[in-house]
Coordinates of C-alpha atoms (C1' of nucleotides) in Angstrom, one line a residue:
Chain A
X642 CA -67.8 -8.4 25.2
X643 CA -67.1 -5.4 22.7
X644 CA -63.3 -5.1 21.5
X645 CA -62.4 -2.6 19.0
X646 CA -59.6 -4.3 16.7
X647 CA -57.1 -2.2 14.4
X648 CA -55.7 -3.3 11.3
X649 CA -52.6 -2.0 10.1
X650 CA -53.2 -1.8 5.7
X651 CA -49.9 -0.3 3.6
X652 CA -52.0 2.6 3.3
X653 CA -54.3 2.9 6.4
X654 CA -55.2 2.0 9.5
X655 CA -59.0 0.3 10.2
X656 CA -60.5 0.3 13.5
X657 CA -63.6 -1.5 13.9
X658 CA -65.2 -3.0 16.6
X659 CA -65.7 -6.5 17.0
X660 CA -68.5 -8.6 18.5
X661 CA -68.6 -12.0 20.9
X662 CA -71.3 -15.0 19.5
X663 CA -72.3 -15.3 16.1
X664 CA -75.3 -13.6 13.8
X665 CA -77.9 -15.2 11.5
X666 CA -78.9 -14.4 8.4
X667 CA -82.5 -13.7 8.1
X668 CA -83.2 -11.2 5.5
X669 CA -85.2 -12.6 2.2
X670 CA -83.7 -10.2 0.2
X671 CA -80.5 -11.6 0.8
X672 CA -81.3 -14.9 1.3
X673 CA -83.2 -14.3 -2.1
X674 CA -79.6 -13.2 -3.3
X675 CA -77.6 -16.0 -2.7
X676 CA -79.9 -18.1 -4.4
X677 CA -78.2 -16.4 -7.9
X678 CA -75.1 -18.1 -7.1
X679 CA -76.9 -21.3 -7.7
X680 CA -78.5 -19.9 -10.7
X681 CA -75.2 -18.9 -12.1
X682 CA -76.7 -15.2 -12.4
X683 CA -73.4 -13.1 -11.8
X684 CA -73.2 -9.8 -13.7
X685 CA -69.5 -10.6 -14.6
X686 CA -68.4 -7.8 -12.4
X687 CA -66.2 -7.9 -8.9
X688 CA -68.6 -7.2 -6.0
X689 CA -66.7 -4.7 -4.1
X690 CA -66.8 -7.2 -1.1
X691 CA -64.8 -9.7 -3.3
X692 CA -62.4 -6.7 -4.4
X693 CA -61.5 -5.9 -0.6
X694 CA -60.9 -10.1 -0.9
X695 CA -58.8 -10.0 -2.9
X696 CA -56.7 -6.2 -2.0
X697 CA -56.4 -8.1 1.2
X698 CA -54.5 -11.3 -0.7
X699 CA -52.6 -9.1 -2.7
X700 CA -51.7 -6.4 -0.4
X701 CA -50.0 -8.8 1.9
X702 CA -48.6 -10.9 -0.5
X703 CA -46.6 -8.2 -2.3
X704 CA -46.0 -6.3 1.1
X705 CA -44.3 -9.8 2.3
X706 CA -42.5 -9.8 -0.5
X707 CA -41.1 -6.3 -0.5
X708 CA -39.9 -6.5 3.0
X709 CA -38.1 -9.9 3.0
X710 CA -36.7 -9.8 -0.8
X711 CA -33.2 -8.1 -0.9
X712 CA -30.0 -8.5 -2.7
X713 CA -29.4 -9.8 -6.3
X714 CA -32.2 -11.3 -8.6
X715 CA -31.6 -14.2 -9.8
X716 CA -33.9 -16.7 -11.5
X717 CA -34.6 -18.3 -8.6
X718 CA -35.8 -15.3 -6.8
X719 CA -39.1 -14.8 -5.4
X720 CA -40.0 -11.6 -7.3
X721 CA -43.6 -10.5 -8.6
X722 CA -43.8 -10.0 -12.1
X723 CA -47.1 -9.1 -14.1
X724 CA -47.7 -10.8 -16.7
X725 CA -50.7 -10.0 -19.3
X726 CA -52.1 -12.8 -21.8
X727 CA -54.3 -12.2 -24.8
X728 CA -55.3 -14.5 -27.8
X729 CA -54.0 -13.3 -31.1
X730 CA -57.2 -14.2 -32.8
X731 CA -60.9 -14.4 -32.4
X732 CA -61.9 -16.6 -29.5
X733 CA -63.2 -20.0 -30.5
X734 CA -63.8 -21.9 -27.1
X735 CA -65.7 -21.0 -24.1
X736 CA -64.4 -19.1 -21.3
X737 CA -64.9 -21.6 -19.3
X738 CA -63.5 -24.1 -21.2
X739 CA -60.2 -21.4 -22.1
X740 CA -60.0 -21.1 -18.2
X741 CA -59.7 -24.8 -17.6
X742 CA -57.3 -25.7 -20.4
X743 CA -54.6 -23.0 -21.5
X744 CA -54.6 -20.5 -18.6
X745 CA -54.7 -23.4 -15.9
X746 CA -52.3 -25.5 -17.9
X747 CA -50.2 -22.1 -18.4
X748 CA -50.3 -21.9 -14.7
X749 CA -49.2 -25.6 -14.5
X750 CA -46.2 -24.9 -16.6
X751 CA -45.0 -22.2 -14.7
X752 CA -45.3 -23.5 -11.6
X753 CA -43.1 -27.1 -13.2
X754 CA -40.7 -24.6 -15.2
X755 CA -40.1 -21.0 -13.9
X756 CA -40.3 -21.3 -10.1
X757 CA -43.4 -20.2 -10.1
X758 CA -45.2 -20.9 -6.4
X759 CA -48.3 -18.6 -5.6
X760 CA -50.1 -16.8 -8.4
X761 CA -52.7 -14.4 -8.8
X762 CA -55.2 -14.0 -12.0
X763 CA -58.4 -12.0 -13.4
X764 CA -60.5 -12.6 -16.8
X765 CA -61.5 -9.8 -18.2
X766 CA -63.3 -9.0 -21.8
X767 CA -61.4 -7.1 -23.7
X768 CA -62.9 -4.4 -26.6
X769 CA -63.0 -7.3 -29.3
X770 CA -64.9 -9.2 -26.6
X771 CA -62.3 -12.2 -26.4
X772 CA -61.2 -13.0 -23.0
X773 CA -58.0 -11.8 -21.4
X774 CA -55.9 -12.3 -18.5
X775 CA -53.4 -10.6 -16.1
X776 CA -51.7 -12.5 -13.8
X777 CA -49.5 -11.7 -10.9
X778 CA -46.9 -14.4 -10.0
X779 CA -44.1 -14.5 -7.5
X780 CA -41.2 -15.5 -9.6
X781 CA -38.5 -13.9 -12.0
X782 CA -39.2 -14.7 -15.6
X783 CA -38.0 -13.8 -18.9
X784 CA -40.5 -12.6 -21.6
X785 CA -39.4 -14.4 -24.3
X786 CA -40.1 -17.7 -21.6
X787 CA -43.6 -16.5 -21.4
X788 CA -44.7 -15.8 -25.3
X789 CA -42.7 -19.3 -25.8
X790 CA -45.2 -21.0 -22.8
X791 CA -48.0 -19.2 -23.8
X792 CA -47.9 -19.1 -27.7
X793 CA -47.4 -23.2 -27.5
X794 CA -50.7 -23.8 -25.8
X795 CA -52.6 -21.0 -28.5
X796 CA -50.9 -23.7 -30.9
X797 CA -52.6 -26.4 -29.5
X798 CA -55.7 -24.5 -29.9
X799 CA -55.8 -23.2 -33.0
X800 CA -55.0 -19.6 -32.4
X801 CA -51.7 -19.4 -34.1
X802 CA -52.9 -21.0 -37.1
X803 CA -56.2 -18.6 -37.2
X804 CA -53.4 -15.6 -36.3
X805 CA -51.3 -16.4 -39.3
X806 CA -54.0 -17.0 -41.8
X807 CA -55.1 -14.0 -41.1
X808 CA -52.0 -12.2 -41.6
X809 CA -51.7 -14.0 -44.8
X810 CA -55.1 -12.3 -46.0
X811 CA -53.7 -8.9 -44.5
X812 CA -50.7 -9.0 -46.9
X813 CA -52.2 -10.5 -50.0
X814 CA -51.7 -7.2 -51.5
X815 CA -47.5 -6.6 -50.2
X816 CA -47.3 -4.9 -46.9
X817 CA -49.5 -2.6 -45.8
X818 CA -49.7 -0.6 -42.1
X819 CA -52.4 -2.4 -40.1
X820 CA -53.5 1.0 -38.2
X821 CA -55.6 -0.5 -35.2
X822 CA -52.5 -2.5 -34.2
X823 CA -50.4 0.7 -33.9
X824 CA -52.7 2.6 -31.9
X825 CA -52.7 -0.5 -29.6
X826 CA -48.7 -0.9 -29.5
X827 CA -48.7 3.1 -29.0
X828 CA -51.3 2.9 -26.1
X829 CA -49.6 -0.1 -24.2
X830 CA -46.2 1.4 -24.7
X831 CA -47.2 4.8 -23.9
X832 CA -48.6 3.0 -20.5
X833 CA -44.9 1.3 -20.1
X834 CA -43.1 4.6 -20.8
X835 CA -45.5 6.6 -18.7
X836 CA -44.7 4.3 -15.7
X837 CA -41.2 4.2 -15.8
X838 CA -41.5 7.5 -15.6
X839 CA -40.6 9.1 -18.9
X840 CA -42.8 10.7 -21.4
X841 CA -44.0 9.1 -24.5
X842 CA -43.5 10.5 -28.0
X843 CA -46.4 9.7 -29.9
X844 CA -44.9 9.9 -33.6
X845 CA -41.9 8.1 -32.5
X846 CA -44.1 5.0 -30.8
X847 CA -46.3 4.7 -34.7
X848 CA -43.2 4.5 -36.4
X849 CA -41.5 1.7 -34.0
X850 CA -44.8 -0.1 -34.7
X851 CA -44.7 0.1 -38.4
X852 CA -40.6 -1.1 -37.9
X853 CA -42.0 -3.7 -36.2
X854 CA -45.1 -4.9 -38.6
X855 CA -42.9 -4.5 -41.8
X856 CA -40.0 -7.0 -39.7
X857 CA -43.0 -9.2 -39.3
X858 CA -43.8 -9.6 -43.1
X859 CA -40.5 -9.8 -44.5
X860 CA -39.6 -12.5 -41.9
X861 CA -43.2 -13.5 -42.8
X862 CA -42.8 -13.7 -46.3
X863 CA -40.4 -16.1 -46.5
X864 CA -42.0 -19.0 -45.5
X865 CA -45.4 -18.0 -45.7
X866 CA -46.2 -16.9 -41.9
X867 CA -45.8 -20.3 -40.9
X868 CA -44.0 -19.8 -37.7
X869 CA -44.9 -16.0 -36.8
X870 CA -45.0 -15.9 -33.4
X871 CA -47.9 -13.1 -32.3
X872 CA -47.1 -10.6 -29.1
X873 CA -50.0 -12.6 -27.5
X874 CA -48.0 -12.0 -23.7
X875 CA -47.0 -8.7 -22.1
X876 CA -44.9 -8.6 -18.9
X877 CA -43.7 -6.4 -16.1
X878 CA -41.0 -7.2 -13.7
X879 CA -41.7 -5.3 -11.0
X880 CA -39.5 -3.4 -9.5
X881 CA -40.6 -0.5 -7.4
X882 CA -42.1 -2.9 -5.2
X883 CA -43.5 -0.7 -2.4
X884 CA -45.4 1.8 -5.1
X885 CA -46.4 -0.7 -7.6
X886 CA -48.4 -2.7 -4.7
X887 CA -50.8 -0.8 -4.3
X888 CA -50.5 0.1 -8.2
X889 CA -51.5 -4.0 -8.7
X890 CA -53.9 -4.3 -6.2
X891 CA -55.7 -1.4 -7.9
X892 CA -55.4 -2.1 -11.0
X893 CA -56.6 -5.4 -11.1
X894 CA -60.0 -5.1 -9.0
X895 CA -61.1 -1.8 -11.0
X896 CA -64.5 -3.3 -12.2
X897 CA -64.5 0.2 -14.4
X898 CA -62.1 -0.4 -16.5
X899 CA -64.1 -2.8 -18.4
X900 CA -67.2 -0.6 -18.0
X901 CA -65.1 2.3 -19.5
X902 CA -64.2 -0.2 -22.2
X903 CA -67.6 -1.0 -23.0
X904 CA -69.0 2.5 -22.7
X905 CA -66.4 3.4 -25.6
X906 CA -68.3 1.1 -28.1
X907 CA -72.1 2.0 -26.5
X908 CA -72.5 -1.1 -24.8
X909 CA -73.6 -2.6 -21.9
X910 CA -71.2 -4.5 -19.7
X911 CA -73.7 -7.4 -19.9
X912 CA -73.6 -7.5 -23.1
X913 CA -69.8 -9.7 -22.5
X914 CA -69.4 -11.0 -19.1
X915 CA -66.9 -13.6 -18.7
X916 CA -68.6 -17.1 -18.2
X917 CA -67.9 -18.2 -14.7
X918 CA -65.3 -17.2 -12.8
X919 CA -63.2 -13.9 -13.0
X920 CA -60.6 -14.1 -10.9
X921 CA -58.3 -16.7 -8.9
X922 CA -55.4 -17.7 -6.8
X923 CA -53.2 -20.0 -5.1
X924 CA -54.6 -21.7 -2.0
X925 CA -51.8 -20.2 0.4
X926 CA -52.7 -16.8 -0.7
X927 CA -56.6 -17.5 0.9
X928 CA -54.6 -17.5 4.6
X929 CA -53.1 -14.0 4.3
X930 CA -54.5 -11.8 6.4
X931 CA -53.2 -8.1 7.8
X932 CA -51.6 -7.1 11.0
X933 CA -54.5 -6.8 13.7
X934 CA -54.2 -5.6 16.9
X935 CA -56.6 -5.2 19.6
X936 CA -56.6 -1.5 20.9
X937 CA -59.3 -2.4 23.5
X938 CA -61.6 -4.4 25.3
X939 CA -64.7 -3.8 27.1
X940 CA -66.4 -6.7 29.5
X941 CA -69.2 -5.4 31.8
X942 CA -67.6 -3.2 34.0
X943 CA -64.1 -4.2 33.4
X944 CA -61.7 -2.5 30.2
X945 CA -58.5 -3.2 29.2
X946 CA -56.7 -0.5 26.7
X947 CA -53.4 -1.6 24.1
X948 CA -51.6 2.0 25.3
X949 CA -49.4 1.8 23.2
X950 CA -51.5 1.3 20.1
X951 CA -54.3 4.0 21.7
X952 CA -51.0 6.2 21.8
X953 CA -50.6 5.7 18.0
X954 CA -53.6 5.9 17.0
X955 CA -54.7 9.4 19.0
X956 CA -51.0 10.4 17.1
X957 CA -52.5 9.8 14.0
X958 CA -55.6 11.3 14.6
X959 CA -53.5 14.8 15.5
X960 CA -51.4 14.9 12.8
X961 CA -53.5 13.6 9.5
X962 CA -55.6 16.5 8.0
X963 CA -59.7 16.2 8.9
X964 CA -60.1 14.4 5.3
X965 CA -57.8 11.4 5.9
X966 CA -59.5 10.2 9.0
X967 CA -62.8 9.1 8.1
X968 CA -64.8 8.5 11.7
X969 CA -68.3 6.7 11.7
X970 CA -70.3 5.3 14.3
X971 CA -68.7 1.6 14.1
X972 CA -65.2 2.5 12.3
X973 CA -62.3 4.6 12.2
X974 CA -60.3 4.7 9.0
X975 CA -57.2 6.9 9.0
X976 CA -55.8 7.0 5.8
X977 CA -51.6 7.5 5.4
X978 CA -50.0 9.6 3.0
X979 CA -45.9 8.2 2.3
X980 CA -44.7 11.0 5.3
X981 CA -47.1 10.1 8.0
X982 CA -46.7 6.0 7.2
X983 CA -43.2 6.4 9.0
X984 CA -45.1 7.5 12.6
X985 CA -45.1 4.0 13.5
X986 CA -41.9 3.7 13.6
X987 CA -41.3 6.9 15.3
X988 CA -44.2 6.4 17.8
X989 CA -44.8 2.4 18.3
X990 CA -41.7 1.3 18.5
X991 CA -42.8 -2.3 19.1
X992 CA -46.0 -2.1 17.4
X993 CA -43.7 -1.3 14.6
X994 CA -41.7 -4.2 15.2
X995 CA -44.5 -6.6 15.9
X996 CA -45.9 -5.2 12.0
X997 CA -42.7 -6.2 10.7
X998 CA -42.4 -9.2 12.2
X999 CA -46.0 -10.2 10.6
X1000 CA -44.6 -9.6 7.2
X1001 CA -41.5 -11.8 8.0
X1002 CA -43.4 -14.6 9.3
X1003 CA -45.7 -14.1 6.3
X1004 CA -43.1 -14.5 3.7
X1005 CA -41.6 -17.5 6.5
X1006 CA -45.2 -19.0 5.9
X1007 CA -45.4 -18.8 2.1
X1008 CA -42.0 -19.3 1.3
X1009 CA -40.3 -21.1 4.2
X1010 CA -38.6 -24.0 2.0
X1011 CA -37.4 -21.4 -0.2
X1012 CA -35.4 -19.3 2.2
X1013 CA -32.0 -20.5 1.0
X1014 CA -32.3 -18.8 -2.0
X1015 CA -32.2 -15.5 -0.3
X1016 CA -29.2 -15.5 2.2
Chain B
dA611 C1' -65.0 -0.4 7.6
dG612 C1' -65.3 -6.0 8.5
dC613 C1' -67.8 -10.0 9.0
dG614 C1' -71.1 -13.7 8.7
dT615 C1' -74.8 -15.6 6.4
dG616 C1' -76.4 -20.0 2.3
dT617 C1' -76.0 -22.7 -1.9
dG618 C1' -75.5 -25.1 -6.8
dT619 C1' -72.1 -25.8 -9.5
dA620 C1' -67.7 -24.7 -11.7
dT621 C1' -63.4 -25.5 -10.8
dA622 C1' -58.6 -26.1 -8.6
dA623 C1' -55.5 -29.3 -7.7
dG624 C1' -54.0 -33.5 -7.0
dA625 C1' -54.0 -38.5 -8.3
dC626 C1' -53.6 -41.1 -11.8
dT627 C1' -52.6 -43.3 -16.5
dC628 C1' -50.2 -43.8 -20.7
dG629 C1' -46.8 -42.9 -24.1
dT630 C1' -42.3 -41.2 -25.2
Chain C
dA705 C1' -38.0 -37.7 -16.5
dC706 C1' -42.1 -35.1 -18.8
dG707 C1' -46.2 -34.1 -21.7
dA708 C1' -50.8 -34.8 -22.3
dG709 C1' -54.5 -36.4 -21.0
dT710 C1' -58.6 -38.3 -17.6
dC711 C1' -60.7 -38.7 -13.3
dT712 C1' -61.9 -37.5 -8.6
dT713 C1' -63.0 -34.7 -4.9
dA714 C1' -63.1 -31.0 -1.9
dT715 C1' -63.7 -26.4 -2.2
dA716 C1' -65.0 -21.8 -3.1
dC717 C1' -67.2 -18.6 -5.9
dA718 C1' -71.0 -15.3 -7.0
dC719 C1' -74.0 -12.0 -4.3
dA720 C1' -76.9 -8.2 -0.7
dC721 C1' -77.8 -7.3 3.5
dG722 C1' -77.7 -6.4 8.5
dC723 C1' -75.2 -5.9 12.4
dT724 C1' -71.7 -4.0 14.9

DNA sequence: AGCGTGTGTATAAGACTCGT
DNA sequence: ACGAGTCTTATACACACGCT
């Protein structure tokens, strides 16, 4: 039996033919493969079969999200937000180790604290080769929350103390610009500005960092940087949800970044993989899968044919340029632009309906005890 | 394009304790 | 109640390849 399945992505549409019994997996090159995992040889990178993993999670968790969420945020809203944490100081444990503890006990606290219920995260090594996170969770929190939630467990670990000696030996001399944390503040905020959709101003982004260094050493100096809190947390609260989806999704599986990172300094990625693990999520993420349909099935001599979705599909394959429908012996992808993403509802009425209905139950699935929050 | 394949070990997540 | 730990246990991660 041969049935050729469609899955409806945000952005495209996948048909691809699916097989009745099982396979086996004979080849000693792969077999040879799998053998790394027990070896722990990983090349700290995302495979791109993991990154299709985990665009899958993401995609319909943030599409579920988008459709059902409406009306006022509050703080008990279901809302992503992107949250970025760094240590302010050299790291001093093992990823692994830094993994385990602080970000899974960061995870703990906002999960008991801030509403927190599914979650999303990726290590990555940053330029100064300490480990950094991003995280994607499902709740509306305020920054301030974060750097407190976060900076407390860098306490516990040394990396506020280590922060503020070093400031200590920065300013031994009076104040002085640190230049390499300028051009940092300027690239993130330049990032922020450049998203929101305005244009950064180079000159006027230095001089906000200085404001903000010299604020930090006269509050500094008088008691000695004892309680200096560092920027170790950045966060985004999301709201363009339906353009920033696929903005996150991207963003956070784009193994080059790092190898773009690395090339800067003429290194080799290798050179700083993350120890174990690079990425993880919340168990009920694992069970989201997209939309499928079956557009048809072929037994011997008998076929059956989803009109409606054949209907949709030979639509698509009219209207999209050549480009955006990529054909191939086992799969059809055609890939939708923002205009021709509204055919469904135009020319599947009920396959429309059926999509949305998928994203409803999704959210239902994910967030079900929640829903009085939202009415 | 998706999916299934195998495996050692790191780990997520819950259970639990203990102190406040 | 909650924080801060320990302990247990089931799970799932890394990966390339072949097939459809």
């Amino acid at each position: 039996m041969i049935e050729s399945i469609a899955l409806f992505k945000p952005h495209s549409v996948v048909v691809y033919q699916s097989f009745e019994g099982g396979r086996t997996q004979e080849n000693a090159a792969s077999l040879e493969n799998l053998e790394k995992g027990a070896k722990g040889d990983y090349n700290g990178y995302m495979s791109p079969a993991t990154r299709r993993q985990v665009k899958k999670y993401l995609d319909n968790w943030l599409l579920s999200m988008t459709i059902t969420t409406t009306g006022k945020i509050t703080r008990n809203s279901i809302y992503p937000t992107f949250i970025t944490l760094t240590l302010p100081a050299a790291q001093a444990h093992d990823d692994n180790d830094i993994k385990r503890n602080m970000l899974g006990y960061f995870i703990t606290q906002l999960k008991r604290y801030h509403h927190v219920k599914n979650y999303f995260w990726r290590a990555e090594p940053q330029q100064n080769d300490n480990i950094h996170f991003h995280l994607v969770v499902d709740a509306y929190i305020h920054h301030a929350q974060v750097k407190k939630a976060w900076n407390s467990i860098l306490d516990q670990y040394g990396y506020l103390e280590t922060y503020r000696q070093n400031l200590r030996e920065h300013y031994r001399a009076g104040f002085q610009i640190n230049g390499q944390e300028a051009k940092q503040y300027i690239k993130r905020e330049a990032e922020k500005l450049t998203r929101a959709g305005k244009k950064p101003n180079e000159k006027v982004l230095y001089w906000a960092s200085v404001t903000q260094q010299r604020q930090r050493y006269e509050r500094g100096q008088r008691d000695n940087f004892n309680t200096t809190q560092p920027n170790s947390t950045d966060i985004h609260k999301l709201k363009k949800l339906r353009s920033i989806t696929a903005y996150i999704s991207k963003y956070l599986t784009k193994a080059n970044d790092v190898d773009s990172q690395m090339k800067e300094k003429g290194r080799d990625f290798m050179d700083r993989k993350i120890n174990g693990r690079i990425w993880g999520c919340s168990d009920d993420l694992k069970t989201l899968t997209y939309h499928a349909e079956t557009v048809a099935i072929e037994d011997f001599d008998m076929s059956t044919t989803n009109d409606e979705v054949k209907n949709y599909l030979d639509k698509l394959a009219q209207v999209l340029k050549a480009e955006d429908v990529i054909k191939d012996e086992n799969f059809t992808v055609y890939r939708l632009n923002v205009e021709n993403r509204k055919l469904m509802q135009e020319h599947a009425p009920s396959l429309h309906h059926r999509y949305q209905t998928h994203y409803n139950n999704t959210f239902l699935q994910l967030y079900g005890s929640l829903q009085t929050s939202f009415t």
